[in-house]
CSV table of N, CA, C and O in Angstrom, one decimal:
chain,number,residue,atom,x,y,z
A,26,GLN,N,14.9,-15.2,21.5
A,26,GLN,CA,13.7,-15.2,20.8
A,26,GLN,C,13.0,-13.9,21.3
A,26,GLN,O,12.8,-13.4,22.4
A,27,VAL,N,12.0,-13.2,20.4
A,27,VAL,CA,11.3,-12.2,20.8
A,27,VAL,C,9.7,-12.7,20.8
A,27,VAL,O,9.3,-13.2,19.6
A,28,ARG,N,9.1,-11.7,21.5
A,28,ARG,CA,7.5,-12.0,20.9
A,28,ARG,C,7.1,-10.9,20.5
A,28,ARG,O,7.5,-9.8,20.6
A,29,LEU,N,6.4,-11.1,19.2
A,29,LEU,CA,5.7,-9.8,18.1
A,29,LEU,C,4.2,-9.9,18.1
A,29,LEU,O,3.8,-10.9,18.2
A,30,VAL,N,4.1,-8.5,18.3
A,30,VAL,CA,2.6,-8.3,18.7
A,30,VAL,C,2.4,-7.2,17.5
A,30,VAL,O,2.8,-6.0,17.7
A,31,GLU,N,1.5,-7.4,16.8
A,31,GLU,CA,0.8,-6.7,15.5
A,31,GLU,C,-0.1,-5.9,15.7
A,31,GLU,O,-1.4,-6.7,16.4
A,32,SER,N,-0.6,-4.7,15.4
A,32,SER,CA,-1.6,-4.0,15.8
A,32,SER,C,-1.9,-2.9,14.6
A,32,SER,O,-0.9,-2.8,13.7
A,33,GLY,N,-2.9,-2.5,14.6
A,33,GLY,CA,-3.4,-1.3,13.8
A,33,GLY,C,-4.3,-1.5,12.6
A,33,GLY,O,-4.6,-0.9,11.8
A,34,GLY,N,-4.7,-3.0,12.1
A,34,GLY,CA,-5.3,-3.4,11.1
A,34,GLY,C,-6.9,-3.2,12.0
A,34,GLY,O,-7.1,-3.0,12.9
A,35,ARG,N,-7.9,-3.1,10.6
A,35,ARG,CA,-8.9,-2.7,10.5
A,35,ARG,C,-9.8,-3.0,9.7
A,35,ARG,O,-9.1,-3.2,8.2
A,36,LEU,N,-11.1,-2.6,9.2
A,36,LEU,CA,-11.7,-2.4,8.1
A,36,LEU,C,-11.7,-1.1,7.8
A,36,LEU,O,-11.6,0.0,8.5
A,37,VAL,N,-11.2,-1.0,6.5
A,37,VAL,CA,-11.4,0.3,6.1
A,37,VAL,C,-11.8,0.5,4.3
A,37,VAL,O,-11.7,-0.7,3.9
A,38,GLN,N,-12.1,1.3,4.0
A,38,GLN,CA,-12.5,1.6,2.1
A,38,GLN,C,-11.5,1.5,1.4
A,38,GLN,O,-10.2,1.9,1.9
A,39,ALA,N,-11.7,1.2,0.5
A,39,ALA,CA,-10.6,1.0,-0.9
A,39,ALA,C,-10.3,2.5,-1.1
A,39,ALA,O,-11.2,3.4,-1.2
A,40,GLY,N,-9.0,2.9,-1.0
A,40,GLY,CA,-8.3,4.0,-1.2
A,40,GLY,C,-7.7,4.7,-0.1
A,40,GLY,O,-6.8,5.6,0.4
A,41,GLY,N,-8.1,4.0,1.1
A,41,GLY,CA,-7.8,4.4,2.3
A,41,GLY,C,-6.6,4.4,2.9
A,41,GLY,O,-5.7,3.5,2.2
A,42,SER,N,-6.2,4.3,3.9
A,42,SER,CA,-4.9,4.2,4.6
A,42,SER,C,-5.1,3.7,6.1
A,42,SER,O,-5.7,3.8,6.6
A,43,LEU,N,-3.8,3.1,6.3
A,43,LEU,CA,-3.8,2.4,7.7
A,43,LEU,C,-2.2,2.4,8.1
A,43,LEU,O,-1.4,2.5,7.4
A,44,ARG,N,-1.9,2.5,9.6
A,44,ARG,CA,-0.4,2.3,9.8
A,44,ARG,C,-0.6,1.2,10.7
A,44,ARG,O,-1.1,1.4,11.9
A,45,LEU,N,0.3,0.1,10.3
A,45,LEU,CA,0.3,-1.0,11.3
A,45,LEU,C,1.6,-1.0,11.8
A,45,LEU,O,2.7,-0.3,11.6
A,46,SER,N,1.6,-1.5,13.2
A,46,SER,CA,2.5,-1.7,14.1
A,46,SER,C,3.0,-2.6,14.3
A,46,SER,O,2.0,-3.7,14.6
A,47,CYS,N,4.4,-3.1,14.9
A,47,CYS,CA,4.7,-4.3,15.2
A,47,CYS,C,5.5,-4.3,16.6
A,47,CYS,O,6.8,-3.7,16.3
A,48,ALA,N,5.0,-4.9,17.5
A,48,ALA,CA,5.9,-4.4,18.9
A,48,ALA,C,6.8,-5.6,19.3
A,48,ALA,O,5.5,-6.5,19.6
A,49,ALA,N,8.0,-5.7,19.4
A,49,ALA,CA,8.7,-6.6,20.1
A,49,ALA,C,9.0,-6.6,21.4
A,49,ALA,O,9.2,-5.8,22.0
A,50,SER,N,8.9,-8.0,22.1
A,50,SER,CA,9.2,-8.0,23.5
A,50,SER,C,10.8,-7.8,24.0
A,50,SER,O,11.0,-7.4,25.0
A,51,GLY,N,11.8,-8.2,22.8
A,51,GLY,CA,12.7,-7.5,23.2
A,51,GLY,C,13.6,-6.7,22.3
A,51,GLY,O,13.2,-6.3,21.0
A,52,SER,N,15.0,-6.6,22.2
A,52,SER,CA,15.5,-5.8,21.2
A,52,SER,C,15.4,-6.3,19.8
A,52,SER,O,15.4,-7.7,19.7
A,53,ILE,N,15.2,-5.2,18.7
A,53,ILE,CA,15.5,-6.0,17.4
A,53,ILE,C,16.8,-5.4,17.0
A,53,ILE,O,17.1,-5.5,15.9
A,54,TYR,N,17.6,-4.9,17.6
A,54,TYR,CA,18.7,-4.3,17.1
A,54,TYR,C,19.8,-5.2,16.4
A,54,TYR,O,20.3,-5.2,15.2
A,55,SER,N,19.5,-6.4,17.1
A,55,SER,CA,20.5,-7.5,16.5
A,55,SER,C,19.9,-8.2,15.3
A,55,SER,O,20.7,-8.9,14.7
A,56,PHE,N,18.8,-7.9,14.9
A,56,PHE,CA,18.3,-8.3,13.6
A,56,PHE,C,18.1,-7.2,12.5
A,56,PHE,O,17.8,-6.6,12.3
A,57,ASN,N,19.1,-7.8,11.4
A,57,ASN,CA,19.5,-6.6,10.5
A,57,ASN,C,18.3,-6.3,9.7
A,57,ASN,O,18.0,-5.1,9.5
A,58,ALA,N,17.6,-7.3,9.6
A,58,ALA,CA,16.4,-7.1,8.8
A,58,ALA,C,15.0,-7.5,9.0
A,58,ALA,O,15.1,-8.8,9.8
A,59,MET,N,14.2,-6.3,9.3
A,59,MET,CA,12.7,-6.8,10.1
A,59,MET,C,11.9,-6.8,8.3
A,59,MET,O,12.1,-5.7,7.7
A,60,GLY,N,10.9,-7.8,8.6
A,60,GLY,CA,9.8,-7.6,7.7
A,60,GLY,C,8.6,-7.7,8.0
A,60,GLY,O,8.0,-7.8,8.8
A,61,TRP,N,7.8,-7.1,6.9
A,61,TRP,CA,6.1,-7.3,6.9
A,61,TRP,C,5.8,-8.4,6.2
A,61,TRP,O,6.4,-8.4,4.9
A,62,TYR,N,4.8,-9.2,6.5
A,62,TYR,CA,4.1,-10.3,5.4
A,62,TYR,C,2.8,-10.6,5.4
A,62,TYR,O,2.2,-9.7,6.7
A,63,ARG,N,2.3,-11.1,4.7
A,63,ARG,CA,0.7,-11.2,5.1
A,63,ARG,C,0.2,-12.7,4.4
A,63,ARG,O,1.1,-13.1,3.5
A,64,GLN,N,-1.0,-12.6,4.6
A,64,GLN,CA,-1.6,-14.3,4.4
A,64,GLN,C,-3.0,-14.3,4.3
A,64,GLN,O,-3.7,-13.5,5.2
A,65,THR,N,-4.0,-14.6,3.3
A,65,THR,CA,-5.0,-14.7,3.1
A,65,THR,C,-5.3,-16.1,3.3
A,65,THR,O,-4.5,-17.0,3.3
A,66,PRO,N,-6.7,-16.6,3.8
A,66,PRO,CA,-6.9,-18.2,4.2
A,66,PRO,C,-6.7,-18.8,2.7
A,66,PRO,O,-7.1,-18.7,1.7
A,67,GLY,N,-6.0,-20.0,2.9
A,67,GLY,CA,-5.9,-21.0,1.9
A,67,GLY,C,-4.7,-20.6,0.8
A,67,GLY,O,-4.2,-21.2,0.1
A,68,LYS,N,-3.9,-19.5,1.2
A,68,LYS,CA,-2.9,-19.2,0.6
A,68,LYS,C,-1.9,-19.3,1.7
A,68,LYS,O,-1.7,-18.9,2.6
A,69,THR,N,-0.4,-19.3,0.9
A,69,THR,CA,1.0,-19.2,2.0
A,69,THR,C,1.1,-17.7,2.1
A,69,THR,O,0.8,-16.7,1.5
A,70,ARG,N,1.8,-17.4,3.2
A,70,ARG,CA,2.4,-16.5,3.7
A,70,ARG,C,3.4,-15.8,2.8
A,70,ARG,O,4.1,-16.2,2.3
A,71,GLU,N,3.0,-14.5,2.4
A,71,GLU,CA,3.8,-14.0,1.3
A,71,GLU,C,4.6,-12.6,1.9
A,71,GLU,O,4.0,-12.2,2.8
A,72,TRP,N,5.6,-12.2,1.7
A,72,TRP,CA,6.9,-11.2,1.7
A,72,TRP,C,6.0,-10.0,1.4
A,72,TRP,O,5.8,-10.0,0.2
A,73,VAL,N,6.1,-9.0,2.3
A,73,VAL,CA,5.6,-7.4,1.7
A,73,VAL,C,6.5,-6.5,1.6
A,73,VAL,O,6.8,-5.7,0.6
A,74,ALA,N,7.4,-6.4,2.5
A,74,ALA,CA,8.5,-5.5,2.8
A,74,ALA,C,9.4,-5.6,3.6
A,74,ALA,O,9.3,-6.6,4.6
A,75,SER,N,10.4,-5.0,3.6
A,75,SER,CA,11.4,-5.2,4.6
A,75,SER,C,12.4,-4.1,4.8
A,75,SER,O,12.6,-3.1,3.9
A,76,ILE,N,13.1,-4.1,5.8
A,76,ILE,CA,13.8,-2.7,5.9
A,76,ILE,C,15.2,-3.3,6.8
A,76,ILE,O,15.1,-4.1,7.9
A,77,THR,N,16.3,-2.7,6.6
A,77,THR,CA,17.4,-3.2,7.3
A,77,THR,C,17.5,-2.1,8.2
A,77,THR,O,17.2,-1.1,8.4
A,78,ASN,N,18.7,-2.5,9.3
A,78,ASN,CA,19.3,-1.4,10.2
A,78,ASN,C,19.7,-0.3,9.9
A,78,ASN,O,19.6,1.0,10.3
A,79,GLY,N,20.4,-0.2,8.5
A,79,GLY,CA,20.8,0.8,7.9
A,79,GLY,C,19.8,1.4,7.0
A,79,GLY,O,20.3,2.8,6.3
A,80,GLY,N,18.4,1.2,7.0
A,80,GLY,CA,17.5,1.9,6.5
A,80,GLY,C,17.2,1.5,5.1
A,80,GLY,O,16.2,2.1,4.5
A,81,ARG,N,17.9,0.6,4.1
A,81,ARG,CA,17.5,0.0,3.3
A,81,ARG,C,16.0,-0.9,3.4
A,81,ARG,O,16.0,-1.4,4.0
A,82,SER,N,15.1,-0.1,2.3
A,82,SER,CA,13.9,-0.9,2.2
A,82,SER,C,13.7,-1.5,1.1
A,82,SER,O,14.2,-0.9,0.1
A,83,ASP,N,13.1,-2.7,0.9
A,83,ASP,CA,12.6,-3.2,0.0
A,83,ASP,C,11.3,-4.0,-0.2
A,83,ASP,O,10.6,-4.1,0.9
A,84,TYR,N,10.5,-3.8,-1.1
A,84,TYR,CA,9.1,-4.1,-1.4
A,84,TYR,C,8.9,-5.2,-2.6
A,84,TYR,O,9.4,-5.1,-3.3
A,85,ALA,N,7.8,-6.0,-1.9
A,85,ALA,CA,7.3,-6.9,-3.4
A,85,ALA,C,6.6,-6.0,-4.3
A,85,ALA,O,6.0,-4.8,-4.3
A,86,ASP,N,6.8,-6.5,-5.5
A,86,ASP,CA,6.1,-5.9,-6.7
A,86,ASP,C,4.9,-5.4,-6.5
A,86,ASP,O,4.4,-3.9,-6.9
A,87,PHE,N,4.0,-5.9,-5.8
A,87,PHE,CA,2.4,-5.5,-5.9
A,87,PHE,C,2.4,-4.4,-5.1
A,87,PHE,O,1.4,-3.6,-5.0
A,88,VAL,N,3.4,-4.1,-4.3
A,88,VAL,CA,3.2,-2.9,-3.4
A,88,VAL,C,3.1,-1.5,-4.2
A,88,VAL,O,2.3,-0.7,-4.1
A,89,GLU,N,3.8,-1.6,-5.2
A,89,GLU,CA,3.7,-0.4,-6.2
A,89,GLU,C,4.0,1.1,-5.7
A,89,GLU,O,2.8,2.1,-5.9
A,90,GLY,N,4.6,1.1,-4.9
A,90,GLY,CA,4.8,2.5,-4.0
A,90,GLY,C,3.8,2.7,-3.3
A,90,GLY,O,3.6,4.3,-2.6
A,91,ARG,N,3.1,2.2,-2.7
A,91,ARG,CA,1.9,2.5,-2.0
A,91,ARG,C,2.2,2.3,-0.4
A,91,ARG,O,1.4,2.9,0.6
A,92,PHE,N,2.9,1.3,0.0
A,92,PHE,CA,3.7,1.3,1.3
A,92,PHE,C,4.8,1.7,1.7
A,92,PHE,O,5.9,1.9,0.7
A,93,THR,N,4.9,1.9,3.0
A,93,THR,CA,6.3,2.4,3.6
A,93,THR,C,6.8,1.7,4.7
A,93,THR,O,5.7,1.8,5.6
A,94,ILE,N,7.6,1.2,4.8
A,94,ILE,CA,8.1,0.3,6.0
A,94,ILE,C,9.2,1.2,6.8
A,94,ILE,O,10.1,2.0,6.0
A,95,SER,N,9.1,1.0,8.3
A,95,SER,CA,10.0,2.1,8.9
A,95,SER,C,10.3,1.1,10.1
A,95,SER,O,9.3,0.3,10.5
A,96,ARG,N,11.3,1.4,10.7
A,96,ARG,CA,11.4,0.7,12.4
A,96,ARG,C,12.1,1.9,13.3
A,96,ARG,O,13.0,3.1,12.8
A,97,ASP,N,12.2,1.6,14.6
A,97,ASP,CA,12.5,2.5,15.5
A,97,ASP,C,13.2,1.2,16.3
A,97,ASP,O,12.4,0.7,17.4
A,98,ASN,N,14.1,1.3,16.4
A,98,ASN,CA,14.9,0.1,17.0
A,98,ASN,C,15.0,0.8,18.4
A,98,ASN,O,15.0,-0.2,19.6
A,99,ALA,N,14.9,2.1,19.2
A,99,ALA,CA,15.0,2.3,20.5
A,99,ALA,C,13.5,2.0,21.2
A,99,ALA,O,13.2,1.5,22.3
A,100,LYS,N,12.5,1.7,20.3
A,100,LYS,CA,10.9,1.2,20.8
A,100,LYS,C,10.6,-0.3,20.5
A,100,LYS,O,9.8,-0.7,20.6
A,101,SER,N,11.8,-0.6,19.5
A,101,SER,CA,12.1,-2.1,19.4
A,101,SER,C,10.5,-2.3,18.5
A,101,SER,O,9.6,-3.5,18.7
A,102,THR,N,10.3,-1.4,17.6
A,102,THR,CA,9.0,-1.3,16.8
A,102,THR,C,9.1,-1.3,15.4
A,102,THR,O,10.2,-0.4,14.9
A,103,VAL,N,8.4,-2.0,14.6
A,103,VAL,CA,8.2,-1.8,13.1
A,103,VAL,C,7.2,-1.5,12.9
A,103,VAL,O,6.1,-2.1,13.2
A,104,TYR,N,6.9,-0.3,11.8
A,104,TYR,CA,6.0,0.0,11.2
A,104,TYR,C,5.8,0.0,9.7
A,104,TYR,O,6.6,-0.6,8.9
A,105,LEU,N,4.3,-0.2,9.5
A,105,LEU,CA,3.8,-0.4,7.8
A,105,LEU,C,2.9,0.6,7.5
A,105,LEU,O,2.1,0.4,8.0
A,106,GLN,N,3.3,1.6,7.0
A,106,GLN,CA,2.4,2.7,6.3
A,106,GLN,C,1.8,2.0,5.0
A,106,GLN,O,2.2,1.8,4.3
A,107,VAL,N,0.3,1.9,5.1
A,107,VAL,CA,-0.1,1.4,4.0
A,107,VAL,C,-1.5,2.4,3.2
A,107,VAL,O,-2.1,2.6,4.3
A,108,ASN,N,-0.9,2.8,2.1
A,108,ASN,CA,-2.1,3.8,1.8
A,108,ASN,C,-2.3,3.4,0.2
A,108,ASN,O,-1.9,2.4,-0.2
A,109,SER,N,-3.3,4.1,-0.1
A,109,SER,CA,-4.2,3.5,-1.6
A,109,SER,C,-4.7,2.2,-1.5
A,109,SER,O,-4.1,1.3,-2.5
A,110,LEU,N,-5.1,1.7,-0.5
A,110,LEU,CA,-5.4,0.6,-0.2
A,110,LEU,C,-6.5,-0.2,-1.1
A,110,LEU,O,-7.6,0.6,-1.6
A,111,LYS,N,-6.5,-1.4,-1.6
A,111,LYS,CA,-7.4,-2.2,-2.8
A,111,LYS,C,-7.8,-3.4,-1.8
A,111,LYS,O,-7.3,-3.8,-1.2
A,112,PRO,N,-8.8,-3.8,-2.8
A,112,PRO,CA,-9.5,-4.9,-1.7
A,112,PRO,C,-8.9,-5.8,-2.0
A,112,PRO,O,-8.8,-7.0,-0.6
A,113,GLU,N,-8.1,-6.3,-2.8
A,113,GLU,CA,-7.0,-7.4,-2.6
A,113,GLU,C,-5.7,-7.4,-1.4
A,113,GLU,O,-5.1,-8.3,-1.2
A,114,ASP,N,-5.6,-6.4,-0.5
A,114,ASP,CA,-4.7,-5.9,0.1
A,114,ASP,C,-5.1,-6.6,1.3
A,114,ASP,O,-4.8,-6.7,2.5
A,115,SER,N,-6.4,-6.9,1.5
A,115,SER,CA,-7.1,-7.6,2.6
A,115,SER,C,-6.3,-8.8,2.9
A,115,SER,O,-6.1,-10.0,2.1
A,116,ALA,N,-6.1,-9.2,4.2
A,116,ALA,CA,-5.1,-10.2,4.6
A,116,ALA,C,-4.9,-10.0,6.0
A,116,ALA,O,-5.2,-8.9,6.8
A,117,MET,N,-4.2,-10.9,6.7
A,117,MET,CA,-3.8,-11.0,7.9
A,117,MET,C,-2.3,-10.6,7.8
A,117,MET,O,-1.7,-11.1,7.1
A,118,TYR,N,-2.0,-9.6,8.5
A,118,TYR,CA,-0.4,-8.9,8.3
A,118,TYR,C,0.2,-9.0,9.6
A,118,TYR,O,0.1,-9.1,10.6
A,119,TYR,N,1.6,-9.7,9.2
A,119,TYR,CA,2.4,-10.3,10.5
A,119,TYR,C,3.7,-9.6,10.1
A,119,TYR,O,4.3,-9.2,8.9
A,120,CYS,N,4.5,-9.5,11.1
A,120,CYS,CA,6.1,-9.0,10.9
A,120,CYS,C,6.7,-10.1,11.7
A,120,CYS,O,6.3,-10.9,12.6
A,121,ASN,N,8.0,-10.1,11.0
A,121,ASN,CA,9.2,-10.9,11.7
A,121,ASN,C,10.4,-10.5,11.0
A,121,ASN,O,10.5,-9.5,10.4
A,122,THR,N,11.5,-11.2,11.6
A,122,THR,CA,12.7,-11.2,10.6
A,122,THR,C,12.6,-11.3,9.2
A,122,THR,O,11.7,-11.8,8.9
A,123,ASN,N,13.4,-11.0,8.4
A,123,ASN,CA,13.6,-11.5,7.3
A,123,ASN,C,15.1,-12.0,6.9
A,123,ASN,O,16.1,-11.3,6.8
A,124,PRO,N,15.1,-13.4,6.7
A,124,PRO,CA,14.2,-14.1,6.5
A,124,PRO,C,13.5,-14.4,8.1
A,124,PRO,O,14.0,-14.1,8.9
A,125,SER,N,12.5,-15.1,8.0
A,125,SER,CA,11.9,-15.4,9.3
A,125,SER,C,12.6,-15.9,10.3
A,125,SER,O,12.9,-17.2,9.8
A,126,SER,N,12.6,-15.7,11.5
A,126,SER,CA,13.6,-16.4,12.6
A,126,SER,C,12.8,-16.5,13.7
A,126,SER,O,13.0,-17.4,14.6
A,127,GLN,N,11.5,-16.0,14.0
A,127,GLN,CA,11.2,-15.7,15.3
A,127,GLN,C,9.8,-16.4,15.4
A,127,GLN,O,9.0,-16.4,14.2
A,128,PRO,N,9.1,-16.9,16.3
A,128,PRO,CA,7.8,-17.2,16.5
A,128,PRO,C,6.8,-16.2,15.4
A,128,PRO,O,7.1,-15.0,16.0
A,129,TRP,N,5.9,-16.8,15.1
A,129,TRP,CA,5.1,-15.9,14.3
A,129,TRP,C,4.1,-15.1,15.5
A,129,TRP,O,3.7,-16.2,16.4
A,130,GLY,N,3.7,-14.1,15.5
A,130,GLY,CA,2.3,-13.1,15.9
A,130,GLY,C,1.3,-13.8,15.6
A,130,GLY,O,1.0,-14.6,14.9
A,131,ARG,N,0.3,-13.0,16.4
A,131,ARG,CA,-1.2,-13.4,15.7
A,131,ARG,C,-1.5,-12.6,14.9
A,131,ARG,O,-2.6,-13.0,14.0
A,132,GLY,N,-0.6,-11.7,14.5
A,132,GLY,CA,-1.0,-10.8,13.4
A,132,GLY,C,-2.2,-9.8,13.7
A,132,GLY,O,-2.9,-9.7,14.4
A,133,THR,N,-2.3,-8.9,12.5
A,133,THR,CA,-3.6,-8.2,12.5
A,133,THR,C,-4.4,-7.7,11.3
A,133,THR,O,-3.7,-7.8,10.1
A,134,GLN,N,-5.4,-7.8,11.2
A,134,GLN,CA,-6.1,-8.3,10.1
A,134,GLN,C,-6.5,-6.9,9.2
A,134,GLN,O,-7.2,-6.1,9.8
A,135,VAL,N,-6.4,-6.7,8.2
A,135,VAL,CA,-6.6,-6.1,7.2
A,135,VAL,C,-7.5,-6.0,6.2
A,135,VAL,O,-7.7,-7.0,5.8
A,136,THR,N,-8.9,-5.4,6.6
A,136,THR,CA,-10.0,-5.5,5.4
A,136,THR,C,-10.2,-4.4,4.7
A,136,THR,O,-10.6,-3.6,5.1
A,137,VAL,N,-10.2,-4.6,3.5
A,137,VAL,CA,-10.6,-3.4,2.4
A,137,VAL,C,-12.1,-3.7,1.7
A,137,VAL,O,-11.8,-4.5,1.1
A,138,SER,N,-12.6,-2.9,2.0
A,138,SER,CA,-14.0,-3.0,1.1
A,138,SER,C,-14.1,-2.0,-0.3
A,138,SER,O,-13.4,-0.8,-0.2
A,139,SER,N,-14.8,-2.6,-1.4
A,139,SER,CA,-14.8,-2.0,-2.4
A,139,SER,C,-15.8,-0.8,-2.6
A,139,SER,O,-16.4,-1.0,-1.3
């Protein structure tokens, strides 16, 4: 198992951008697919995006081309570039394998003001 630490979230105005990072305590190379997820209070955690070791990325429909996931296996880090943010993107963002297999980190809070 690895420990996952998310960062980069903050308060941003609608239309703004952020780069979220997820640093793993160990190698992520053995994990074929890494993903980002998000959760708002009272709702279940939902999948946002994922990327394989081969670079194939997939996104939830609500992303609508606004987010880009990437990974740097040498740095054991996964990134999520989020652009054109909307208030409904406000959530706690988490990373994990896809499907999730590692203990969840604390997440990073993204708050988008209108």
